[in-house]
Short mmCIF file of C-alpha atoms and ligand atoms in Angstrom, two decimals:
data_model
loop_
_atom_site.label_atom_id
_atom_site.label_comp_id
_atom_site.label_asym_id
_atom_site.label_seq_id
_atom_site.Cartn_x
_atom_site.Cartn_y
_atom_site.Cartn_z
CA MET I 277 -5.73 8.64 26.10
CA ARG I 278 -4.56 5.59 24.09
CA THR I 279 -1.02 4.94 22.91
CA ALA I 280 0.15 3.78 19.49
CA LEU I 281 3.45 2.83 17.89
CA VAL I 282 3.46 3.35 14.10
CA PHE I 283 6.02 1.79 11.73
CA GLY I 284 6.34 3.21 8.22
CA ALA I 285 4.78 6.40 9.54
CA SER I 286 6.44 8.62 6.90
CA GLY I 287 5.06 6.51 4.04
CA GLN I 288 1.94 7.27 2.05
CA ILE I 289 -0.37 5.14 4.22
CA GLY I 290 1.48 5.96 7.46
CA GLU I 291 1.18 9.69 6.86
CA ALA I 292 -2.58 9.36 6.29
CA LEU I 293 -2.87 7.29 9.48
CA LEU I 294 -0.99 9.86 11.57
CA ALA I 295 -3.36 12.54 10.26
CA ARG I 296 -6.31 10.44 11.48
CA LEU I 297 -4.92 9.72 14.96
CA ASP I 298 -6.77 12.44 16.87
CA PRO I 299 -4.37 14.19 19.33
CA SER I 300 -7.15 14.34 21.95
CA GLN I 301 -7.32 10.53 21.91
CA TRP I 302 -3.95 9.20 20.82
CA GLN I 303 -0.37 9.60 22.02
CA VAL I 304 1.77 8.34 19.15
CA SER I 305 5.34 7.10 18.80
CA ALA I 306 6.32 6.95 15.11
CA VAL I 307 9.38 5.24 13.64
CA SER I 308 11.51 6.60 10.80
CA ARG I 309 15.04 6.00 9.62
CA THR I 310 15.37 9.78 9.20
CA PRO I 311 15.29 12.31 12.06
CA ARG I 312 11.97 14.22 12.12
CA PRO I 313 10.64 17.03 14.35
CA PRO I 314 7.92 16.13 16.92
CA SER I 315 4.35 17.35 16.43
CA SER I 316 1.51 17.83 18.93
CA ASN I 317 0.85 14.14 19.60
CA VAL I 318 3.65 12.43 17.63
CA ARG I 319 7.05 11.58 19.06
CA TRP I 320 9.38 10.42 16.28
CA LEU I 321 11.85 7.64 17.04
CA GLN I 322 14.80 7.19 14.74
CA GLY I 323 16.18 3.87 13.58
CA GLU I 324 15.81 0.72 11.52
CA PHE I 325 14.05 -2.42 12.68
CA ALA I 326 17.36 -3.73 14.01
CA GLY I 327 17.85 -0.79 16.37
CA ILE I 328 15.36 1.90 17.38
CA GLU I 329 16.21 4.36 20.14
CA GLY I 330 13.64 5.25 22.81
CA LEU I 331 10.96 2.62 22.20
CA PRO I 332 8.17 2.65 24.81
CA ASP I 333 7.88 -0.45 27.04
CA SER I 334 4.26 -0.93 26.02
CA VAL I 335 1.55 0.61 23.84
CA ASP I 336 -2.14 -0.10 23.28
CA VAL I 337 -1.83 -0.63 19.52
CA ILE I 338 1.04 -1.25 17.10
CA PHE I 339 0.40 -0.28 13.47
CA SER I 340 2.70 -1.44 10.68
CA THR I 341 2.38 0.67 7.53
CA GLY I 342 5.83 -0.06 6.12
CA PRO I 343 7.65 -3.22 4.96
CA LEU I 344 5.83 -6.20 6.48
CA ASP I 345 8.78 -8.62 6.54
CA GLY I 346 10.97 -6.28 8.62
CA PHE I 347 8.07 -5.56 10.95
CA ALA I 348 7.19 -9.26 11.42
CA GLN I 349 10.76 -10.06 12.50
CA TRP I 350 10.91 -7.04 14.82
CA TYR I 351 7.54 -7.97 16.40
CA ALA I 352 8.68 -11.56 16.96
CA ARG I 353 11.58 -10.26 19.09
CA GLY I 354 9.01 -8.91 21.59
CA GLN I 355 10.57 -5.57 22.47
CA VAL I 356 7.32 -3.67 23.06
CA ALA I 357 4.31 -5.13 24.85
CA THR I 358 0.91 -4.55 23.23
CA THR I 359 -2.60 -5.94 23.15
CA ARG I 360 -3.38 -5.20 19.48
CA VAL I 361 -1.48 -5.35 16.17
CA ILE I 362 -2.68 -4.00 12.82
CA ALA I 363 -0.37 -4.52 9.86
CA PHE I 364 -0.53 -3.78 6.14
CA GLY I 365 0.38 -6.49 3.67
CA SER I 366 -0.71 -6.63 0.06
CA THR I 367 -3.14 -8.37 -2.29
CA SER I 368 0.04 -9.28 -4.22
CA VAL I 369 0.06 -12.44 -2.07
CA ASP I 370 -2.76 -13.58 -4.36
CA THR I 371 -2.10 -11.77 -7.65
CA LYS I 372 1.64 -12.42 -8.06
CA GLN I 373 1.82 -15.97 -6.71
CA ALA I 374 2.13 -17.48 -10.20
CA SER I 375 4.20 -14.67 -11.70
CA GLY I 376 6.84 -15.70 -14.24
CA ASP I 377 9.18 -13.21 -12.59
CA ALA I 378 11.34 -14.83 -9.89
CA TYR I 379 11.76 -11.49 -8.09
CA GLU I 380 7.96 -11.08 -7.81
CA ARG I 381 7.54 -14.67 -6.58
CA ASP I 382 10.18 -14.01 -3.96
CA ILE I 383 8.27 -10.93 -2.75
CA VAL I 384 5.12 -13.06 -2.46
CA ALA I 385 6.97 -15.75 -0.49
CA ARG I 386 8.37 -13.11 1.88
CA LEU I 387 4.94 -11.52 2.33
CA GLN I 388 3.33 -14.89 3.08
CA ALA I 389 6.05 -15.78 5.60
CA ALA I 390 5.72 -12.36 7.22
CA GLU I 391 1.93 -12.67 7.53
CA ARG I 392 2.34 -16.10 9.14
CA LEU I 393 4.94 -14.78 11.59
CA VAL I 394 2.74 -11.82 12.61
CA PHE I 395 -0.22 -14.11 13.31
CA GLU I 396 1.92 -16.68 15.17
CA THR I 397 3.58 -14.04 17.34
CA ALA I 398 0.26 -12.36 18.05
CA GLU I 399 -1.26 -15.66 19.12
CA THR I 400 1.68 -16.43 21.40
CA ASN I 401 1.41 -12.96 22.96
CA ASP I 402 -2.38 -13.11 23.21
CA ALA I 403 -2.52 -9.83 21.25
CA PRO I 404 -4.93 -10.19 18.33
CA ALA I 405 -3.54 -9.17 14.95
CA THR I 406 -5.36 -8.00 11.83
CA LEU I 407 -3.74 -8.03 8.38
CA LEU I 408 -4.95 -5.46 5.84
CA ARG I 409 -4.17 -6.15 2.19
CA PRO I 410 -4.67 -3.14 -0.09
CA THR I 411 -4.99 -3.35 -3.85
CA LEU I 412 -3.23 -0.66 -5.91
CA VAL I 413 -2.69 2.33 -3.58
CA TYR I 414 -3.03 5.97 -4.72
CA GLY I 415 -3.87 9.40 -3.36
CA ALA I 416 -0.67 10.81 -1.85
CA GLY I 417 1.04 11.46 -5.18
CA ARG I 418 3.95 9.14 -4.38
CA ASP I 419 2.76 5.66 -5.25
CA GLN I 420 4.72 3.45 -7.62
CA THR I 421 2.00 3.17 -10.29
CA LEU I 422 -0.29 6.13 -10.93
CA ALA I 423 1.99 8.84 -9.54
CA ARG I 424 4.82 7.45 -11.69
CA ILE I 425 2.61 7.38 -14.77
CA ALA I 426 1.56 10.97 -14.01
CA ALA I 427 5.20 12.06 -13.61
CA MET I 428 6.22 10.53 -16.91
CA ALA I 429 3.16 11.89 -18.77
CA ARG I 430 3.84 15.35 -17.35
CA ARG I 431 7.35 15.22 -18.81
CA ILE I 432 6.44 14.04 -22.28
CA GLY I 433 2.80 15.15 -22.60
CA CYS I 434 1.41 11.68 -23.23
CA PHE I 435 1.45 8.06 -22.05
CA VAL I 436 1.40 4.89 -24.12
CA LEU I 437 -0.46 1.68 -23.30
CA PRO I 438 -0.75 -1.56 -25.25
CA ARG I 439 -4.17 -2.19 -26.79
CA GLY I 440 -6.32 -4.48 -24.67
CA ALA I 441 -5.15 -3.09 -21.31
CA ASP I 442 -8.64 -3.87 -20.09
CA GLY I 443 -7.95 -5.90 -16.95
CA ARG I 444 -10.10 -4.57 -14.14
CA ARG I 445 -8.57 -2.68 -11.20
CA GLN I 446 -9.77 -1.25 -7.89
CA PRO I 447 -7.38 1.55 -6.90
CA VAL I 448 -7.72 2.36 -3.20
CA HIS I 449 -7.13 5.79 -1.65
CA VAL I 450 -4.55 6.09 1.15
CA ASP I 451 -7.06 7.83 3.40
CA ASP I 452 -9.55 4.95 3.09
CA LEU I 453 -6.75 2.60 4.19
CA ALA I 454 -5.95 4.81 7.19
CA ALA I 455 -9.66 4.85 8.10
CA ALA I 456 -9.74 1.05 7.82
CA ALA I 457 -6.72 0.67 10.13
CA LEU I 458 -8.50 2.71 12.78
CA ALA I 459 -11.87 1.04 12.23
CA VAL I 460 -10.49 -2.44 12.98
CA VAL I 461 -8.85 -1.47 16.29
CA ASP I 462 -11.97 -2.11 18.35
CA ALA I 463 -13.69 -4.62 16.05
CA PRO I 464 -13.33 -8.12 17.62
CA ALA I 465 -14.65 -9.74 14.42
CA THR I 466 -11.36 -8.72 12.77
CA TYR I 467 -9.09 -10.44 15.30
CA ALA I 468 -6.68 -12.96 13.73
CA ARG I 469 -8.03 -12.26 10.26
CA ALA I 470 -6.72 -10.85 6.96
CA TYR I 471 -8.81 -8.61 4.69
CA ALA I 472 -8.49 -7.52 1.08
CA LEU I 473 -9.04 -3.77 0.89
CA PRO I 474 -10.00 -2.83 -2.67
CA GLY I 475 -11.05 0.67 -3.70
CA GLY I 476 -14.70 1.64 -4.09
CA GLU I 477 -14.79 1.47 -7.88
CA THR I 478 -13.85 -1.22 -10.38
CA LEU I 479 -12.57 0.06 -13.72
CA THR I 480 -10.27 -1.07 -16.51
CA TYR I 481 -6.53 -0.42 -16.36
CA ARG I 482 -6.95 1.81 -19.44
CA GLU I 483 -9.71 3.87 -17.81
CA MET I 484 -7.66 4.18 -14.61
CA VAL I 485 -4.72 5.58 -16.59
CA ALA I 486 -6.98 7.80 -18.72
CA ARG I 487 -8.48 9.43 -15.62
CA THR I 488 -5.02 9.94 -14.16
CA LEU I 489 -3.84 11.68 -17.33
CA ALA I 490 -7.01 13.81 -17.43
CA ALA I 491 -6.22 15.12 -13.93
CA LEU I 492 -2.94 16.64 -15.08
CA ASP I 493 -2.69 20.33 -15.88
CA PRO I 494 -2.58 20.40 -18.85
CA PRO I 495 -4.15 16.96 -19.37
CA ALA I 496 -1.90 14.41 -21.11
CA LYS I 497 -2.90 12.24 -24.06
CA LEU I 498 -3.29 8.48 -23.89
CA TRP I 499 -2.03 6.57 -26.92
CA GLN I 500 -2.81 2.91 -27.45
CA VAL I 501 -0.57 0.83 -29.69
CA PRO I 502 -0.55 -2.86 -30.69
CA MET I 503 1.07 -5.09 -28.06
CA PRO I 504 4.10 -6.10 -30.24
CA MET I 505 4.87 -2.42 -30.87
CA PHE I 506 4.52 -1.68 -27.15
CA ARG I 507 6.87 -4.51 -26.22
CA GLY I 508 9.40 -3.33 -28.81
CA ALA I 509 9.33 0.23 -27.47
CA LEU I 510 9.62 -1.10 -23.90
CA SER I 511 12.73 -3.13 -24.82
CA LEU I 512 14.35 0.00 -26.25
CA ALA I 513 13.43 2.01 -23.16
CA ARG I 514 14.93 -0.67 -20.89
CA MET I 515 18.15 -0.67 -22.92
CA ALA I 516 18.29 3.08 -22.29
CA GLY I 517 17.94 2.40 -18.53
CA MET I 518 14.25 3.45 -18.33
CA MET I 519 11.05 1.58 -17.35
CA ARG I 520 12.98 -1.30 -15.76
CA GLY I 521 10.25 -1.68 -13.11
CA LEU I 522 7.69 -2.47 -15.82
CA THR I 523 8.34 -6.19 -16.20
CA ASP I 524 6.86 -8.43 -18.91
CA ASP I 525 4.60 -9.95 -16.27
CA ALA I 526 3.39 -6.52 -15.22
CA VAL I 527 2.55 -5.77 -18.87
CA ALA I 528 0.68 -9.09 -19.21
CA ARG I 529 -1.27 -8.30 -16.02
CA MET I 530 -2.69 -5.13 -17.64
CA ARG I 531 -5.06 -7.54 -19.43
CA GLU I 532 -5.93 -9.52 -16.30
CA ASP I 533 -8.62 -8.74 -13.77
CA LEU I 534 -7.19 -8.11 -10.29
CA VAL I 535 -10.45 -7.82 -8.42
CA PHE I 536 -11.19 -8.45 -4.74
CA ASP I 537 -14.32 -8.74 -2.65
CA ALA I 538 -14.80 -6.00 -0.05
CA THR I 539 -17.79 -7.74 1.54
CA PRO I 540 -15.92 -9.29 4.53
CA ALA I 541 -14.35 -5.90 5.35
CA ARG I 542 -17.69 -4.13 4.93
CA ASN I 543 -19.46 -6.64 7.18
CA ASP I 544 -16.81 -6.81 9.90
CA PHE I 545 -15.81 -3.14 10.23
CA GLY I 546 -17.99 -1.04 7.93
CA TYR I 547 -15.34 -0.59 5.23
CA ALA I 548 -16.72 1.92 2.67
CA PRO I 549 -13.98 3.10 0.29
CA ARG I 550 -14.52 6.03 -2.09
CA ALA I 551 -14.86 5.82 -5.87
CA PHE I 552 -11.72 6.45 -7.93
CA ILE I 553 -11.47 10.24 -8.11
CA VAL I 554 -8.06 11.59 -9.07
CA ASP I 555 -7.33 15.03 -7.65
CA ARG I 556 -4.23 17.21 -8.05
CA ARG I 557 -2.55 15.72 -4.97
CA ALA I 558 -2.95 12.17 -6.30
CA VAL I 559 -0.98 13.10 -9.43
CA GLY I 560 1.71 14.87 -7.41
CA SER I 561 0.75 18.48 -8.31
N1 NAP E 34 2.05 1.11 -2.61
C1 NAP E 34 1.14 0.22 -2.99
O1 NAP E 34 0.54 0.29 -4.09
C2 NAP E 34 0.80 -0.89 -2.05
C3 NAP E 34 -0.15 -1.81 -2.48
C4 NAP E 34 -0.49 -2.83 -1.65
C5 NAP E 34 0.08 -2.91 -0.40
N2 NAP E 34 1.01 -2.02 0.01
C6 NAP E 34 1.59 -2.19 1.34
O2 NAP E 34 1.26 -1.13 2.20
C7 NAP E 34 2.34 -0.87 3.10
C8 NAP E 34 2.76 0.55 2.98
O3 NAP E 34 3.04 0.86 1.65
P1 NAP E 34 3.61 2.29 1.29
O4 NAP E 34 3.82 2.27 -0.20
O5 NAP E 34 2.78 3.35 1.90
O6 NAP E 34 4.93 2.31 2.12
P2 NAP E 34 6.47 2.33 1.77
O7 NAP E 34 6.72 3.58 1.06
O8 NAP E 34 6.89 1.05 1.17
O9 NAP E 34 7.09 2.39 3.21
C9 NAP E 34 6.59 3.25 4.20
C10 NAP E 34 7.73 3.72 5.06
O10 NAP E 34 8.41 2.62 5.61
C11 NAP E 34 9.76 2.98 5.83
N3 NAP E 34 10.66 1.96 5.24
C12 NAP E 34 10.75 1.63 3.94
N4 NAP E 34 11.69 0.68 3.78
C13 NAP E 34 12.19 0.39 5.01
C14 NAP E 34 13.16 -0.51 5.49
N5 NAP E 34 13.81 -1.31 4.67
N6 NAP E 34 13.39 -0.53 6.82
C15 NAP E 34 12.73 0.28 7.65
N7 NAP E 34 11.80 1.17 7.25
C16 NAP E 34 11.52 1.21 5.94
C17 NAP E 34 10.00 4.30 5.14
O11 NAP E 34 10.09 5.29 6.17
P3 NAP E 34 11.46 6.07 6.54
O12 NAP E 34 12.17 6.32 5.25
O13 NAP E 34 10.96 7.29 7.22
O14 NAP E 34 12.20 5.13 7.44
C18 NAP E 34 8.75 4.52 4.31
O15 NAP E 34 8.33 5.87 4.21
C19 NAP E 34 3.43 -1.88 2.76
O16 NAP E 34 3.28 -3.00 3.61
C20 NAP E 34 3.09 -2.28 1.33
O17 NAP E 34 3.52 -3.59 1.05
C21 NAP E 34 1.36 -0.99 -0.78
#
């Protein structure tokens, strides 16, 4: 029996990881800020990074599937001994580096610092770390992009995009990320390395949204309008307190390719993500 400590275990990736940690092989401690009932092989610990009750002295593997900056600082304090660390970051470290939005650049800077701290701490502790950087995550019906689009389209029966939203995307399913986290555990080639984890299909932003809308019951319509009209409507929506998360930079990125190479992950741990298939769960039904 192996032991694991999972941060962010209630999140969309964490939940998929817990489901993959076979009770006949893994004894799991999972951290949440909210009290949760135990299950067959999962003991929930309550707390924030600054104070978690009942942490084990040591575990075989620590998985971080929540905020990387909080995890990196917690790990550097050395409260739990381990010989292996697997942590999720984001491909945003590459795609948002030159964003015109100061908030996005700050997130990138924090992610980069957190990645560095995880690798430095792991090296000091002689516990190899692997960083996994997903592209746009979907599948659990609670992501910030497609599930949100689905929720809005369900309310109003349609969704509007600016014309030319043809930047390529590679949405990645939460379960493929959970499988990747487990696949790297015993893969020495992945020690002290970071991997982009794109989904198994590359498609345009418009096609990604169209497929999401088609999965709704009833399906919602996709309208495309000229960019100036879209920006005008977005300004009005923001004034009404809506769509504040959709920044001008995020709109501009709809026309940009955000594409990553899965070859290193495929070669080092057999990463084989699925094509982009949107089922009812992915759209929160
Ligand atoms: N979502 C995406 O599209 C995407 C894309 C690329 C990379 N990623 C990365 O993948 C990882 C997981 O993403 P996710 O969207 O599944 O997770 P998430 O929802 O951001 O967080 C997962 C869990 O972490 C806990 N958590 C959140 N904020 C916390 C805080 N301030 N302090 C302590 N715990 C906190 C929450 O659990 P409790 O409420 O139970 O405490 C939450 O359910 C993150 O590192 C993220 O950067 C996500």
